[in-house]
Amino acid sequence: MPDHESQNSPQERSEEQLALASAWRVVVLNDPVNLMSYVVMVFRKVLGFDETTARRHMLEVHELGRSVVWQGGREKAEAYAYSLQQWHLTVTLESDEAH
Amino acid sequence: MRRIDIKLSLPVVAPLLDVMRDACSGLRGSLASPVIIESLDSDMREIWAEDLLQAQNLELKQFLDLFDSEFFSTGMLRIDEEHADVIMRATASLRLQLRMGALRGITDELLEEGRIDPEKLPVPQQGSFLCYIFLASLQELMIQHMSGDATQEPSQEPSQE
């Protein structure tokens, strides 16, 4: 039985792959414990943000309860989520497929 | 290699060690920040949780090891750059554990604003509160002295094999 993907043109396949690759978001949720300076430091270490970007995301977490800190392919999103979890931040992953 | 030497007051900090040890014991079998990622399948979530718990226990052990015989004779805590991240993570997990445990009854606002007179807390909470504040101060000191500009690559996900 021919599989569905093999019937797509290379261009269609690469568009599908691109869509899948950008579908995952790493979301950091607010917690009432970790210090603001700690969260900024973790964002800089794990995500490579500069100070300004790290502070912006930290304030977003603090004021809005959540911040999307990275989006892209699933594998890398999971790796970032794991690293943030190692630093005891509250993390979740969202994908467009879930909405 | 950068290093931070912190001179602590033994009569103040030594009594907090029992609180820290209790918090470490409470974390032995559970993560300070549980894995809540629903998109992970249950096997993967279990692997993550096991790996994170193993790392957390190692961090807590290294943290408690700081309070060695030198600390008890001089009150000096020495943290080098190589262990700074581990110690920082241990302090974060301990603060989370204290917050969710002994300090559960205190509102976030009161804790954030620091408008708490420890002597007005019930006795069992006093040590936990002082410990919570001490760990925050330790984090602040370390961040000021050691955070620098270094970034790290995301670590590899735990293998499913």
Coordinates of C-alpha atoms in Angstrom, one line a residue:
Chain A
M1 CA 0.0 0.0 0.0
P2 CA 1.5 3.3 -1.0
D3 CA 2.0 5.7 1.9
H4 CA 0.4 9.1 1.8
E5 CA 3.7 11.1 2.1
S6 CA 5.3 9.4 -1.0
Q7 CA 2.5 10.9 -3.1
N8 CA 3.4 14.4 -2.2
S9 CA 5.8 16.5 -4.3
P10 CA 9.2 17.4 -2.8
Q11 CA 8.0 21.0 -2.4
E12 CA 4.9 19.9 -0.5
R13 CA 7.0 17.6 1.7
S14 CA 9.4 20.4 2.6
E15 CA 6.5 22.7 3.4
E16 CA 5.0 20.1 5.7
Q17 CA 8.4 19.6 7.3
L18 CA 8.8 23.3 7.8
A19 CA 5.3 23.6 9.4
L20 CA 6.1 20.7 11.8
A21 CA 9.4 22.2 12.7
S22 CA 8.0 25.5 13.8
A23 CA 5.0 24.1 15.6
W24 CA 6.3 23.7 19.1
R25 CA 6.5 26.3 21.8
V26 CA 8.5 26.2 25.0
V27 CA 6.4 28.0 27.6
V28 CA 7.7 29.0 31.1
L29 CA 5.0 29.4 33.7
N30 CA 5.1 31.6 36.8
D31 CA 6.0 30.2 40.1
P32 CA 5.9 32.2 43.4
V33 CA 9.3 31.0 44.5
N34 CA 12.2 31.5 42.1
L35 CA 13.8 34.9 42.3
M36 CA 13.5 37.3 39.3
S37 CA 17.3 37.4 39.1
Y38 CA 17.5 33.6 39.1
V39 CA 15.0 33.3 36.3
V40 CA 16.9 35.9 34.2
M41 CA 20.2 34.0 34.9
V42 CA 18.6 30.7 33.8
F43 CA 17.2 32.2 30.6
R44 CA 20.6 33.6 29.7
K45 CA 22.4 30.3 30.5
V46 CA 19.9 27.9 28.9
L47 CA 18.5 29.9 26.0
G48 CA 21.4 32.2 25.3
F49 CA 19.4 35.4 25.7
D50 CA 21.0 38.7 26.3
E51 CA 20.2 40.5 29.6
T52 CA 17.4 42.7 28.0
T53 CA 15.7 39.7 26.3
A54 CA 16.0 37.6 29.4
R55 CA 14.5 40.4 31.6
R56 CA 11.6 40.9 29.1
H57 CA 10.7 37.2 29.2
M58 CA 11.1 37.1 33.0
L59 CA 8.7 40.1 33.4
E60 CA 6.3 38.4 31.0
V61 CA 6.3 35.3 33.2
H62 CA 5.9 37.4 36.3
E63 CA 3.1 39.7 35.1
L64 CA 1.2 37.5 32.6
G65 CA 1.9 34.1 34.2
R66 CA 3.7 32.7 31.2
S67 CA 6.1 33.4 28.4
V68 CA 6.9 31.6 25.2
V69 CA 10.7 31.5 25.3
W70 CA 11.4 29.5 22.2
Q71 CA 9.6 28.0 19.3
G72 CA 10.6 25.5 16.6
G73 CA 11.1 21.8 16.1
R74 CA 9.9 19.3 18.6
E75 CA 13.2 17.7 19.4
K76 CA 14.9 21.0 20.2
A77 CA 11.9 22.3 22.1
E78 CA 12.0 19.2 24.3
A79 CA 15.7 19.6 24.9
Y80 CA 15.2 23.2 26.0
A81 CA 12.2 22.2 28.2
Y82 CA 14.4 19.5 29.8
S83 CA 17.2 22.0 30.5
L84 CA 14.8 24.6 32.0
Q85 CA 13.3 21.8 34.1
Q86 CA 16.7 21.0 35.4
W87 CA 16.8 24.5 36.8
H88 CA 13.5 23.9 38.5
L89 CA 11.5 26.2 36.4
T90 CA 7.9 25.2 35.6
V91 CA 7.8 24.5 31.9
T92 CA 5.4 23.1 29.4
L93 CA 5.3 22.5 25.7
E94 CA 2.5 23.6 23.3
S95 CA 2.0 22.7 19.7
D96 CA -0.4 24.0 17.1
E97 CA -1.7 20.5 16.7
A98 CA -3.2 20.8 20.2
H99 CA -5.4 23.8 19.3
Chain B
M1 CA 38.6 29.9 38.1
R2 CA 36.3 32.2 40.0
R3 CA 35.3 31.3 43.6
I4 CA 33.1 32.8 46.1
D5 CA 34.0 32.6 49.8
I6 CA 31.2 33.5 52.1
K7 CA 31.7 34.0 55.8
L8 CA 28.6 33.0 57.7
S9 CA 27.5 33.4 61.3
L10 CA 27.7 29.9 62.7
P11 CA 25.2 30.5 65.5
V12 CA 22.7 31.8 62.9
V13 CA 23.3 29.3 60.0
A14 CA 24.1 26.1 61.8
P15 CA 20.6 25.7 63.2
L16 CA 19.2 26.0 59.7
L17 CA 21.1 22.9 58.6
D18 CA 18.5 20.6 60.2
V19 CA 15.8 22.4 58.2
M20 CA 17.8 22.0 55.0
R21 CA 18.4 18.4 55.7
D22 CA 14.7 17.8 56.3
A23 CA 13.9 19.6 53.1
C24 CA 16.5 17.4 51.3
S25 CA 14.9 14.3 52.7
G26 CA 11.5 15.4 51.5
L27 CA 12.9 15.8 48.0
R28 CA 14.6 12.4 47.9
G29 CA 11.7 10.8 46.0
S30 CA 10.0 13.7 44.3
L31 CA 10.9 16.6 42.0
A32 CA 10.8 20.1 43.4
S33 CA 9.2 21.1 40.1
P34 CA 7.2 18.2 38.7
V35 CA 7.2 17.4 35.0
I36 CA 3.8 18.7 33.7
I37 CA 4.4 18.4 29.9
E38 CA 1.3 16.7 28.6
S39 CA 2.7 16.2 25.1
L40 CA 5.3 13.7 26.4
D41 CA 4.1 10.2 26.4
S42 CA 4.0 8.5 29.8
D43 CA 7.2 6.4 29.2
M44 CA 9.1 9.5 28.2
R45 CA 7.7 11.5 31.1
E46 CA 8.8 8.8 33.5
I47 CA 12.4 8.8 32.0
W48 CA 12.6 12.5 32.3
A49 CA 11.3 12.4 35.9
E50 CA 13.8 9.7 36.9
D51 CA 16.8 11.5 35.3
L52 CA 15.8 14.8 36.8
L53 CA 15.3 13.3 40.2
Q54 CA 18.7 11.6 40.1
A55 CA 20.3 15.0 39.1
Q56 CA 18.3 16.8 41.9
N57 CA 19.5 14.3 44.5
L58 CA 23.1 14.7 43.4
E59 CA 22.7 18.5 43.6
L60 CA 21.3 18.4 47.1
K61 CA 24.1 16.1 48.2
Q62 CA 26.7 18.5 46.9
F63 CA 25.0 21.3 48.5
L64 CA 24.9 19.7 52.0
D65 CA 28.6 18.7 51.5
L66 CA 29.4 22.5 51.5
F67 CA 28.7 22.4 55.2
D68 CA 31.8 20.5 56.1
S69 CA 34.2 20.5 59.0
E70 CA 35.8 23.7 57.7
F71 CA 32.4 25.4 57.8
F72 CA 31.9 24.3 61.4
S73 CA 35.3 25.6 62.5
T74 CA 35.4 28.8 60.5
G75 CA 31.9 29.6 59.3
M76 CA 33.3 29.8 55.8
L77 CA 31.4 28.5 52.7
R78 CA 33.5 28.1 49.6
I79 CA 31.8 27.7 46.2
D80 CA 33.9 27.5 43.1
E81 CA 32.8 28.2 39.6
E82 CA 32.7 24.5 38.7
H83 CA 30.0 23.8 41.3
A84 CA 28.1 27.0 41.2
D85 CA 25.4 25.9 38.9
V86 CA 24.8 22.7 40.9
I87 CA 24.6 24.7 44.1
M88 CA 22.3 27.3 42.6
R89 CA 19.9 24.5 41.4
A90 CA 20.0 22.9 44.8
T91 CA 19.0 26.2 46.5
A92 CA 16.2 26.6 44.0
S93 CA 14.8 23.1 44.7
L94 CA 15.1 23.6 48.5
R95 CA 13.2 26.9 48.4
L96 CA 10.5 25.3 46.3
Q97 CA 10.3 22.4 48.8
L98 CA 10.1 24.8 51.8
R99 CA 7.4 26.9 50.0
M100 CA 5.2 24.0 49.2
G101 CA 5.8 22.4 52.6
A102 CA 6.4 24.2 55.9
L103 CA 5.6 27.7 54.4
R104 CA 2.5 26.6 52.5
G105 CA 0.2 28.6 54.8
I106 CA 1.9 32.0 54.0
T107 CA 0.6 34.0 51.1
D108 CA 2.8 34.8 48.1
E109 CA 2.4 38.5 48.7
L110 CA 3.7 38.4 52.2
L111 CA 6.7 36.3 51.2
E112 CA 7.5 38.4 48.2
E113 CA 7.3 41.7 50.1
G114 CA 9.2 40.3 53.0
R115 CA 6.8 41.8 55.5
I116 CA 7.1 38.9 57.9
D117 CA 8.3 39.0 61.4
P118 CA 9.8 35.6 61.9
E119 CA 9.1 35.8 65.7
K120 CA 5.4 36.0 65.0
L121 CA 5.3 32.8 63.0
P122 CA 4.6 29.5 64.7
V123 CA 7.8 28.1 66.0
P124 CA 8.0 25.2 63.5
Q125 CA 7.8 27.7 60.6
Q126 CA 10.4 30.1 62.0
G127 CA 13.4 28.0 61.0
S128 CA 11.9 27.2 57.6
F129 CA 11.3 30.9 56.9
L130 CA 14.8 31.9 57.9
C131 CA 16.1 29.1 55.8
Y132 CA 14.0 30.3 52.8
I133 CA 15.5 33.8 53.2
F134 CA 19.0 32.5 53.7
L135 CA 18.8 30.4 50.5
A136 CA 17.6 33.4 48.5
S137 CA 20.4 35.6 49.8
L138 CA 22.9 32.8 48.9
Q139 CA 21.4 32.7 45.4
E140 CA 21.6 36.5 45.0
L141 CA 25.2 36.5 46.1
M142 CA 26.2 33.8 43.7
I143 CA 24.3 35.4 40.8
Q144 CA 26.1 38.7 41.4
H145 CA 29.5 37.1 41.6
M146 CA 29.3 34.3 39.2
S147 CA 26.7 34.5 36.5
G148 CA 28.9 36.3 34.0
D149 CA 28.0 36.0 30.4
A150 CA 28.4 32.3 29.9
T151 CA 25.7 30.4 28.2
Q152 CA 25.2 26.7 27.9
E153 CA 23.9 24.5 25.2
P154 CA 20.7 22.7 25.9
S155 CA 21.5 19.4 27.4
Q156 CA 20.5 16.2 25.5
E157 CA 17.2 14.7 26.2
P158 CA 17.4 11.5 28.2
S159 CA 17.6 8.5 25.9
Q160 CA 14.6 6.2 25.6
E161 CA 16.8 3.2 25.3

